[in-house]
Short mmCIF file of C-alpha atoms and ligand atoms in Angstrom, two decimals:
data_model
loop_
_atom_site.label_atom_id
_atom_site.label_comp_id
_atom_site.label_asym_id
_atom_site.label_seq_id
_atom_site.Cartn_x
_atom_site.Cartn_y
_atom_site.Cartn_z
CA MET K 848 34.00 28.70 48.14
CA LYS K 849 35.97 25.59 47.10
CA THR K 850 39.54 26.28 45.83
CA TYR K 851 41.16 23.55 43.75
CA ARG K 852 44.95 23.29 43.79
CA ILE K 853 46.15 22.68 40.24
CA ALA K 854 49.74 22.06 39.13
CA THR K 855 50.51 23.33 35.58
CA ILE K 856 53.41 21.68 33.74
CA PRO K 857 53.69 23.23 30.28
CA GLY K 858 56.82 21.17 29.45
CA ASP K 859 58.24 21.71 25.96
CA GLY K 860 57.34 23.15 22.60
CA ILE K 861 53.74 24.26 22.13
CA GLY K 862 52.98 22.98 25.64
CA LYS K 863 54.30 26.41 26.71
CA GLU K 864 51.57 28.04 24.65
CA VAL K 865 48.55 25.83 25.19
CA VAL K 866 48.84 25.32 28.96
CA PRO K 867 48.71 29.04 29.79
CA ALA K 868 45.76 29.25 27.42
CA GLY K 869 44.09 26.39 29.37
CA GLN K 870 44.88 28.13 32.67
CA ARG K 871 43.27 31.32 31.42
CA VAL K 872 40.07 29.51 30.31
CA LEU K 873 39.77 27.74 33.65
CA ASP K 874 40.30 31.07 35.52
CA VAL K 875 37.62 32.79 33.46
CA LEU K 876 35.27 29.89 34.03
CA ALA K 877 35.85 29.95 37.80
CA ARG K 878 35.28 33.73 38.02
CA ALA K 879 32.02 33.35 36.04
CA SER K 880 30.84 30.51 38.30
CA GLN K 881 31.60 32.23 41.58
CA ARG K 882 31.27 28.81 43.23
CA PHE K 883 34.84 27.61 42.99
CA GLY K 884 38.30 28.98 42.33
CA PHE K 885 41.76 27.70 41.30
CA ASP K 886 45.10 27.97 42.98
CA PHE K 887 47.59 27.31 40.19
CA GLU K 888 51.25 26.38 40.79
CA ASN K 889 53.45 26.35 37.70
CA PHE K 890 56.40 23.87 37.35
CA ASP K 891 59.09 24.69 34.72
CA TRP K 892 60.07 21.03 34.20
CA GLY K 893 61.03 19.71 30.76
CA GLY K 894 63.89 20.10 28.17
CA ASP K 895 65.11 23.49 29.42
CA TYR K 896 65.12 22.21 33.01
CA TYR K 897 67.14 19.18 31.74
CA ARG K 898 69.77 21.38 30.13
CA GLN K 899 70.26 23.17 33.44
CA HIS K 900 69.96 20.34 35.90
CA GLY K 901 70.60 17.16 34.00
CA GLU K 902 67.13 15.80 34.76
CA MET K 903 63.62 16.54 33.39
CA MET K 904 62.18 17.12 36.85
CA PRO K 905 63.66 17.31 40.32
CA ALA K 906 64.12 14.12 42.40
CA ASP K 907 61.36 15.17 44.81
CA GLY K 908 59.09 16.32 41.89
CA LEU K 909 56.42 13.71 42.61
CA ASP K 910 56.19 14.86 46.29
CA GLN K 911 55.59 18.43 45.00
CA LEU K 912 52.59 17.20 43.10
CA ARG K 913 51.08 14.84 45.68
CA ASP K 914 48.90 17.45 47.46
CA LYS K 915 47.42 18.87 44.28
CA ASP K 916 43.81 18.20 43.19
CA ALA K 917 44.91 17.73 39.51
CA VAL K 918 47.77 18.33 37.07
CA LEU K 919 47.37 20.18 33.71
CA PHE K 920 50.22 18.97 31.45
CA GLY K 921 51.47 20.27 28.02
CA SER K 922 53.92 18.07 26.33
CA ALA K 923 57.44 16.59 26.71
CA GLY K 924 59.84 16.44 23.76
CA ASP K 925 62.96 18.27 22.70
CA PRO K 926 64.92 18.10 19.44
CA ASP K 927 68.23 18.04 21.33
CA ILE K 928 67.31 15.40 23.92
CA ALA K 929 66.62 11.72 23.15
CA ASP K 930 62.89 10.88 23.20
CA HIS K 931 63.25 8.09 25.82
CA ILE K 932 64.79 10.57 28.22
CA THR K 933 62.08 13.25 27.74
CA LEU K 934 59.32 10.67 27.97
CA TRP K 935 60.65 8.57 30.85
CA GLY K 936 62.00 11.52 32.76
CA LEU K 937 58.75 13.44 32.98
CA ARG K 938 55.43 12.26 31.62
CA LEU K 939 55.93 8.52 32.34
CA LYS K 940 57.60 9.29 35.65
CA ILE K 941 54.51 11.17 36.80
CA CYS K 942 51.98 8.67 35.35
CA GLN K 943 53.73 5.72 36.87
CA GLY K 944 54.78 7.39 40.06
CA LEU K 945 51.24 8.57 40.78
CA ASP K 946 49.80 5.26 39.54
CA GLN K 947 47.55 6.90 36.98
CA TYR K 948 46.73 3.55 35.53
CA ALA K 949 43.73 4.49 33.36
CA ASN K 950 44.41 6.71 30.38
CA VAL K 951 41.08 7.87 29.01
CA ARG K 952 40.84 9.28 25.49
CA PRO K 953 37.48 10.48 24.22
CA THR K 954 37.04 10.98 20.46
CA ARG K 955 34.24 12.77 18.70
CA ILE K 956 34.01 14.80 15.50
CA LEU K 957 33.27 18.22 16.91
CA PRO K 958 30.87 20.67 15.03
CA GLY K 959 32.55 22.37 12.09
CA ILE K 960 35.45 19.89 11.85
CA ASP K 961 36.07 18.30 8.43
CA ALA K 962 37.02 14.75 9.30
CA PRO K 963 38.71 12.53 6.73
CA LEU K 964 36.11 9.69 6.66
CA LYS K 965 33.71 10.88 4.07
CA ARG K 966 30.92 8.37 4.68
CA CYS K 967 31.05 8.83 8.47
CA ARG K 968 28.45 11.06 10.02
CA PRO K 969 29.55 12.87 13.26
CA GLU K 970 27.15 10.76 15.32
CA ASP K 971 28.83 7.58 13.94
CA LEU K 972 32.07 8.30 15.72
CA ASN K 973 31.74 8.69 19.50
CA TRP K 974 34.42 6.64 21.15
CA VAL K 975 36.28 6.56 24.46
CA ILE K 976 39.53 4.63 24.39
CA VAL K 977 40.79 3.34 27.77
CA ARG K 978 44.53 2.71 27.62
CA GLU K 979 46.40 0.64 30.26
CA ASN K 980 48.83 3.24 31.53
CA SER K 981 51.07 1.53 34.06
CA GLU K 982 52.69 -1.56 32.68
CA GLY K 983 52.47 -3.87 29.63
CA GLU K 984 54.79 -3.05 26.75
CA TYR K 985 55.93 0.19 28.38
CA SER K 986 56.83 -1.29 31.77
CA GLY K 987 60.50 -0.43 31.18
CA VAL K 988 61.74 -3.98 31.82
CA GLY K 989 64.53 -5.08 29.55
CA GLY K 990 68.11 -4.33 28.81
CA ARG K 991 70.99 -4.30 26.40
CA VAL K 992 74.10 -6.43 26.57
CA HIS K 993 77.22 -6.63 24.38
CA GLN K 994 76.51 -3.02 23.30
CA GLY K 995 78.25 -2.10 20.05
CA HIS K 996 79.43 -5.68 19.32
CA PRO K 997 78.03 -7.90 16.57
CA ILE K 998 76.41 -10.12 19.24
CA GLU K 999 74.51 -7.22 20.78
CA VAL K 1000 71.18 -8.17 22.32
CA ALA K 1001 68.28 -5.86 23.41
CA THR K 1002 64.96 -6.73 25.06
CA ASP K 1003 61.84 -4.87 25.95
CA VAL K 1004 59.76 -7.22 28.07
CA SER K 1005 55.99 -6.59 28.25
CA MET K 1006 54.97 -7.17 31.88
CA MET K 1007 51.26 -7.81 32.37
CA THR K 1008 50.02 -8.53 35.88
CA ARG K 1009 46.65 -10.03 36.77
CA ALA K 1010 45.97 -7.00 39.13
CA GLY K 1011 46.99 -4.50 36.46
CA CYS K 1012 44.75 -6.05 33.72
CA GLU K 1013 41.87 -6.54 36.09
CA ARG K 1014 41.72 -2.95 37.39
CA VAL K 1015 41.91 -1.29 33.95
CA ILE K 1016 39.42 -3.72 32.37
CA ARG K 1017 36.98 -3.23 35.31
CA PHE K 1018 37.43 0.57 34.92
CA ALA K 1019 36.60 0.25 31.20
CA PHE K 1020 33.46 -1.87 31.93
CA ARG K 1021 32.31 0.73 34.48
CA LEU K 1022 32.90 3.54 31.98
CA ALA K 1023 30.99 1.58 29.28
CA GLN K 1024 28.15 1.04 31.71
CA SER K 1025 27.88 4.79 32.31
CA ARG K 1026 27.53 5.57 28.63
CA PRO K 1027 24.22 5.29 26.75
CA ARG K 1028 25.14 2.38 24.50
CA LYS K 1029 26.71 0.22 27.23
CA LEU K 1030 29.08 -1.30 24.72
CA LEU K 1031 32.72 -2.32 25.22
CA THR K 1032 35.29 -3.68 22.81
CA VAL K 1033 38.28 -5.43 24.29
CA ILE K 1034 41.35 -5.19 22.01
CA THR K 1035 43.70 -8.18 22.00
CA LYS K 1036 46.42 -9.93 20.07
CA SER K 1037 45.98 -13.33 21.69
CA ASN K 1038 46.25 -15.08 18.27
CA ALA K 1039 49.92 -14.23 18.12
CA GLN K 1040 50.96 -13.41 21.66
CA ARG K 1041 49.95 -16.59 23.52
CA HIS K 1042 50.77 -15.90 27.10
CA ALA K 1043 50.01 -12.45 28.51
CA MET K 1044 47.35 -11.58 25.91
CA VAL K 1045 45.55 -14.90 26.58
CA MET K 1046 45.50 -13.99 30.27
CA TRP K 1047 44.17 -10.52 29.28
CA ASP K 1048 41.29 -12.21 27.38
CA GLU K 1049 40.51 -14.56 30.29
CA ILE K 1050 40.43 -11.60 32.73
CA ALA K 1051 38.10 -9.72 30.36
CA ALA K 1052 35.68 -12.63 30.36
CA GLU K 1053 35.80 -12.88 34.16
CA VAL K 1054 35.25 -9.16 34.74
CA ALA K 1055 32.48 -9.12 32.15
CA ARG K 1056 30.36 -11.35 34.46
CA GLU K 1057 30.19 -8.39 36.91
CA PHE K 1058 28.55 -6.30 34.23
CA PRO K 1059 25.67 -8.32 32.75
CA ASP K 1060 24.16 -5.08 31.31
CA VAL K 1061 27.17 -4.22 29.26
CA SER K 1062 27.52 -5.84 25.78
CA TRP K 1063 31.07 -6.59 24.94
CA ASP K 1064 33.16 -8.11 22.17
CA LYS K 1065 36.79 -8.89 21.39
CA GLU K 1066 38.73 -7.51 18.44
CA ILE K 1067 42.34 -8.32 17.27
CA VAL K 1068 44.26 -5.00 17.24
CA ASP K 1069 45.06 -5.07 13.52
CA ALA K 1070 41.43 -5.80 12.64
CA ALA K 1071 40.46 -2.95 15.00
CA THR K 1072 42.27 -0.39 12.82
CA ALA K 1073 40.23 -1.43 9.82
CA ARG K 1074 37.00 -1.49 11.89
CA MET K 1075 37.61 2.04 13.11
CA VAL K 1076 37.78 3.20 9.50
CA ASN K 1077 35.13 1.01 7.90
CA ARG K 1078 32.53 0.58 10.73
CA PRO K 1079 33.10 3.40 13.22
CA ALA K 1080 29.55 3.24 14.56
CA SER K 1081 30.09 -0.39 15.71
CA LEU K 1082 32.42 0.92 18.48
CA ASP K 1083 31.80 2.84 21.68
CA THR K 1084 34.09 2.19 24.64
CA ILE K 1085 37.35 0.44 23.82
CA VAL K 1086 39.97 -0.96 26.16
CA ALA K 1087 43.55 -1.90 25.19
CA THR K 1088 47.03 -2.44 26.44
CA ASN K 1089 49.51 0.43 26.67
CA LEU K 1090 51.05 -0.01 23.20
CA HIS K 1091 47.87 -1.04 21.33
CA ALA K 1092 45.87 1.91 22.69
CA ASP K 1093 48.76 4.32 22.10
CA ILE K 1094 48.54 3.50 18.37
CA LEU K 1095 44.75 3.26 18.10
CA SER K 1096 44.24 6.55 19.86
CA ASP K 1097 46.44 8.44 17.43
CA LEU K 1098 44.38 6.90 14.60
CA ALA K 1099 41.22 7.92 16.44
CA ALA K 1100 42.46 11.52 16.77
CA ALA K 1101 43.30 11.69 13.07
CA LEU K 1102 39.88 10.27 12.16
CA ALA K 1103 38.24 12.97 14.28
CA GLY K 1104 39.96 15.66 12.23
CA SER K 1105 43.12 16.77 14.00
CA LEU K 1106 45.67 15.88 16.58
CA GLY K 1107 45.29 19.38 17.91
CA ILE K 1108 41.78 18.66 19.28
CA ALA K 1109 42.15 15.39 21.08
CA PRO K 1110 42.28 15.35 24.91
CA THR K 1111 43.38 12.74 27.42
CA ALA K 1112 43.14 12.05 31.12
CA ASN K 1113 45.68 9.97 33.10
CA LEU K 1114 43.47 8.87 35.98
CA ASP K 1115 44.04 7.31 39.36
CA PRO K 1116 40.41 6.19 39.62
CA GLU K 1117 40.89 5.42 43.38
CA ARG K 1118 41.89 9.10 43.89
CA ARG K 1119 44.90 8.25 46.06
CA TYR K 1120 47.00 10.70 43.97
CA PRO K 1121 46.21 13.63 41.65
CA SER K 1122 45.23 12.74 38.05
CA MET K 1123 46.85 14.44 35.11
CA PHE K 1124 45.11 15.98 32.07
CA GLU K 1125 46.82 16.80 28.77
CA PRO K 1126 46.23 17.21 25.04
CA ILE K 1127 47.45 14.08 23.17
CA HIS K 1128 49.59 16.05 20.77
CA GLY K 1129 53.35 16.38 21.28
CA SER K 1130 55.58 19.39 21.44
CA ALA K 1131 55.22 20.26 17.66
CA PHE K 1132 58.49 22.12 17.37
CA ASP K 1133 57.70 23.05 13.75
CA ILE K 1134 55.06 25.57 14.93
CA MET K 1135 56.28 26.47 18.42
CA GLY K 1136 56.52 30.14 19.51
CA ARG K 1137 54.45 31.38 16.57
CA GLY K 1138 51.05 31.50 18.19
CA LEU K 1139 49.72 28.86 15.74
CA ALA K 1140 49.04 25.97 18.17
CA ASN K 1141 45.46 24.80 18.44
CA PRO K 1142 44.58 25.03 22.13
CA ILE K 1143 41.28 23.00 21.77
CA GLY K 1144 42.97 19.76 22.86
CA THR K 1145 44.02 21.45 26.10
CA PHE K 1146 40.63 22.98 26.60
CA TRP K 1147 38.90 19.64 26.16
CA SER K 1148 41.41 18.16 28.62
CA ALA K 1149 40.35 20.97 31.03
CA VAL K 1150 36.73 19.72 30.55
CA MET K 1151 37.83 16.28 31.69
CA LEU K 1152 39.72 17.86 34.62
CA LEU K 1153 36.53 19.64 35.71
CA GLU K 1154 34.50 16.42 35.43
CA HIS K 1155 37.10 14.64 37.61
CA LEU K 1156 36.97 17.38 40.18
CA GLY K 1157 33.15 16.95 40.38
CA GLU K 1158 32.21 20.17 38.56
CA PRO K 1159 29.97 18.71 35.78
CA GLU K 1160 28.12 21.95 35.10
CA ALA K 1161 31.32 23.94 34.57
CA ALA K 1162 32.60 21.10 32.42
CA ALA K 1163 29.48 21.16 30.26
CA ARG K 1164 29.70 24.96 29.92
CA LEU K 1165 33.28 24.78 28.73
CA MET K 1166 32.45 21.94 26.27
CA ALA K 1167 29.55 23.95 24.85
CA ALA K 1168 31.88 26.94 24.34
CA ILE K 1169 34.46 24.72 22.63
CA GLU K 1170 31.85 23.33 20.28
CA GLN K 1171 30.56 26.76 19.45
CA VAL K 1172 34.13 27.89 18.61
CA THR K 1173 34.97 24.83 16.43
CA ALA K 1174 31.68 25.29 14.52
CA ASP K 1175 32.99 28.69 13.25
CA PRO K 1176 35.61 28.19 10.45
CA ALA K 1177 36.97 31.69 11.11
CA LEU K 1178 38.21 30.35 14.41
CA HIS K 1179 40.02 27.33 12.99
CA THR K 1180 43.81 27.15 13.46
CA ARG K 1181 46.17 26.10 10.72
CA ASP K 1182 45.97 22.38 11.58
CA LEU K 1183 42.29 22.56 10.71
CA GLY K 1184 42.89 24.51 7.53
CA GLY K 1185 42.21 27.96 9.02
CA GLU K 1186 44.20 30.98 9.97
CA ALA K 1187 43.18 31.73 13.51
CA THR K 1188 45.84 32.04 16.20
CA THR K 1189 46.00 30.42 19.62
CA ALA K 1190 45.13 33.80 21.20
CA GLN K 1191 42.10 34.32 19.01
CA VAL K 1192 40.67 30.86 19.81
CA THR K 1193 41.35 31.37 23.54
CA ASP K 1194 39.76 34.84 23.46
CA ALA K 1195 36.66 33.41 21.77
CA VAL K 1196 36.19 30.67 24.30
CA CYS K 1197 36.67 33.20 27.17
CA THR K 1198 34.15 35.63 25.65
CA LEU K 1199 31.54 32.83 25.45
CA LEU K 1200 32.24 31.79 29.05
CA GLN K 1201 31.70 35.38 30.14
CA GLY K 1202 28.29 35.35 28.51
CA GLY K 1203 29.32 37.12 25.32
CA SER K 1204 28.82 36.14 21.71
CA LEU K 1205 31.29 35.17 19.04
CA ARG K 1206 30.49 38.38 17.19
CA GLN K 1207 31.85 40.27 20.17
CA ALA K 1208 34.95 38.11 20.16
CA ALA K 1209 35.73 38.82 16.53
P1 ATP I 2150 56.59 14.88 20.05
O1 ATP I 2150 57.89 14.45 19.52
O2 ATP I 2150 56.71 15.71 21.27
O3 ATP I 2150 55.57 13.77 20.25
P2 ATP I 2150 55.87 15.74 17.43
O4 ATP I 2150 56.14 17.13 16.94
O5 ATP I 2150 56.61 14.68 16.85
O6 ATP I 2150 55.97 15.86 19.03
P3 ATP I 2150 53.05 16.06 17.51
O7 ATP I 2150 53.33 17.38 18.16
O8 ATP I 2150 52.20 15.15 18.27
O9 ATP I 2150 54.34 15.35 17.14
O10 ATP I 2150 52.30 16.39 16.18
C1 ATP I 2150 52.76 16.26 14.85
C2 ATP I 2150 52.41 17.51 13.99
O11 ATP I 2150 51.00 17.84 14.08
C3 ATP I 2150 53.15 18.70 14.54
O12 ATP I 2150 54.41 18.76 13.99
C4 ATP I 2150 52.21 19.85 14.12
O13 ATP I 2150 52.54 20.31 12.85
C5 ATP I 2150 50.84 19.22 14.18
N1 ATP I 2150 50.16 19.56 15.49
C6 ATP I 2150 50.16 18.84 16.65
N2 ATP I 2150 49.50 19.45 17.60
C7 ATP I 2150 49.09 20.62 17.08
C8 ATP I 2150 48.30 21.66 17.67
N3 ATP I 2150 47.86 21.68 18.93
N4 ATP I 2150 48.08 22.73 16.83
C9 ATP I 2150 48.53 22.76 15.57
N5 ATP I 2150 49.20 21.73 14.97
C10 ATP I 2150 49.52 20.67 15.77
#
């Protein structure tokens, strides 16, 4: 029997509630399958670790993750610690250190979810956003001089390399090719940013030649926001730079009904290092510790983790259980307008995975 080594990093806020729920669901799934198992190792990195040790994760933290098959992550964010410290000290450190250069964010309107676009049928919104996850606007290059003086200057330089653009655009074309519509939209801003984004466009056109069966188009990022709202069915796979995709994917999550549902995968497609799976929501301190967090974003991330491990049947089983649960309004958490708790949603998914029915779970 295959045993997968999984690192769990709950991090901060509701991450500490949704990651244990995700671990439980994966365990139940493994026991039901009897074909594979999980060996979980938990890491208590995050805001509390920072208060004790002055850093979000230990200096050799990346080495502790290297031999894992995957990482299940919660969130990083703390009301008492600056956002750039929590983000750069943990999540970005792992993504960049393990060269997880493709951030993949599927968006669909799941059964039972009341999404805000009234004219959009669920089948009209089925997207996967691929975000460049290793450089660009978040490369960390820049600095501040003359701090506190009237002549203070600060720069954040967007670094885009040919190799970095090529690999993520090629990944996106491959992903588009694997989906039924074989349709890719390349997001750009080359009208205003006339160096790096022009190179990005040129590389897209070059890589496109390798994929004659994929239809592709280009869209300026600001126009893309309107297109997502007005013509959602015209989009399928989308590739964008780090900053552009960061913004577009929050819009996508909102259009699909809730931030609490959306999953993401930080992939090293070459599999040199473990990939990391996480809900896209943050630490949500307003609801932490109250059992109100929607764990569906973490469960859907676990589906992506299973697909990455090469367990497509288990992934499909978990996705089917998730969709059965979202279809039942009695199992909606507060973010979806319901009153269900994290534990009730988790119990319901586990009952379905064990072959039970939702009536038994109630
Ligand atoms: P961070 O600063 O770590 O990004 P945040 O609290 O600013 O976190 P999010 O956590 O991403 O931002 O979400 C904003 C709001 O959406 C939260 O305050 C919370 O009310 C709601 N929310 C997000 N995720 C969930 C969830 N899983 N279940 C229920 N509500 C959620």
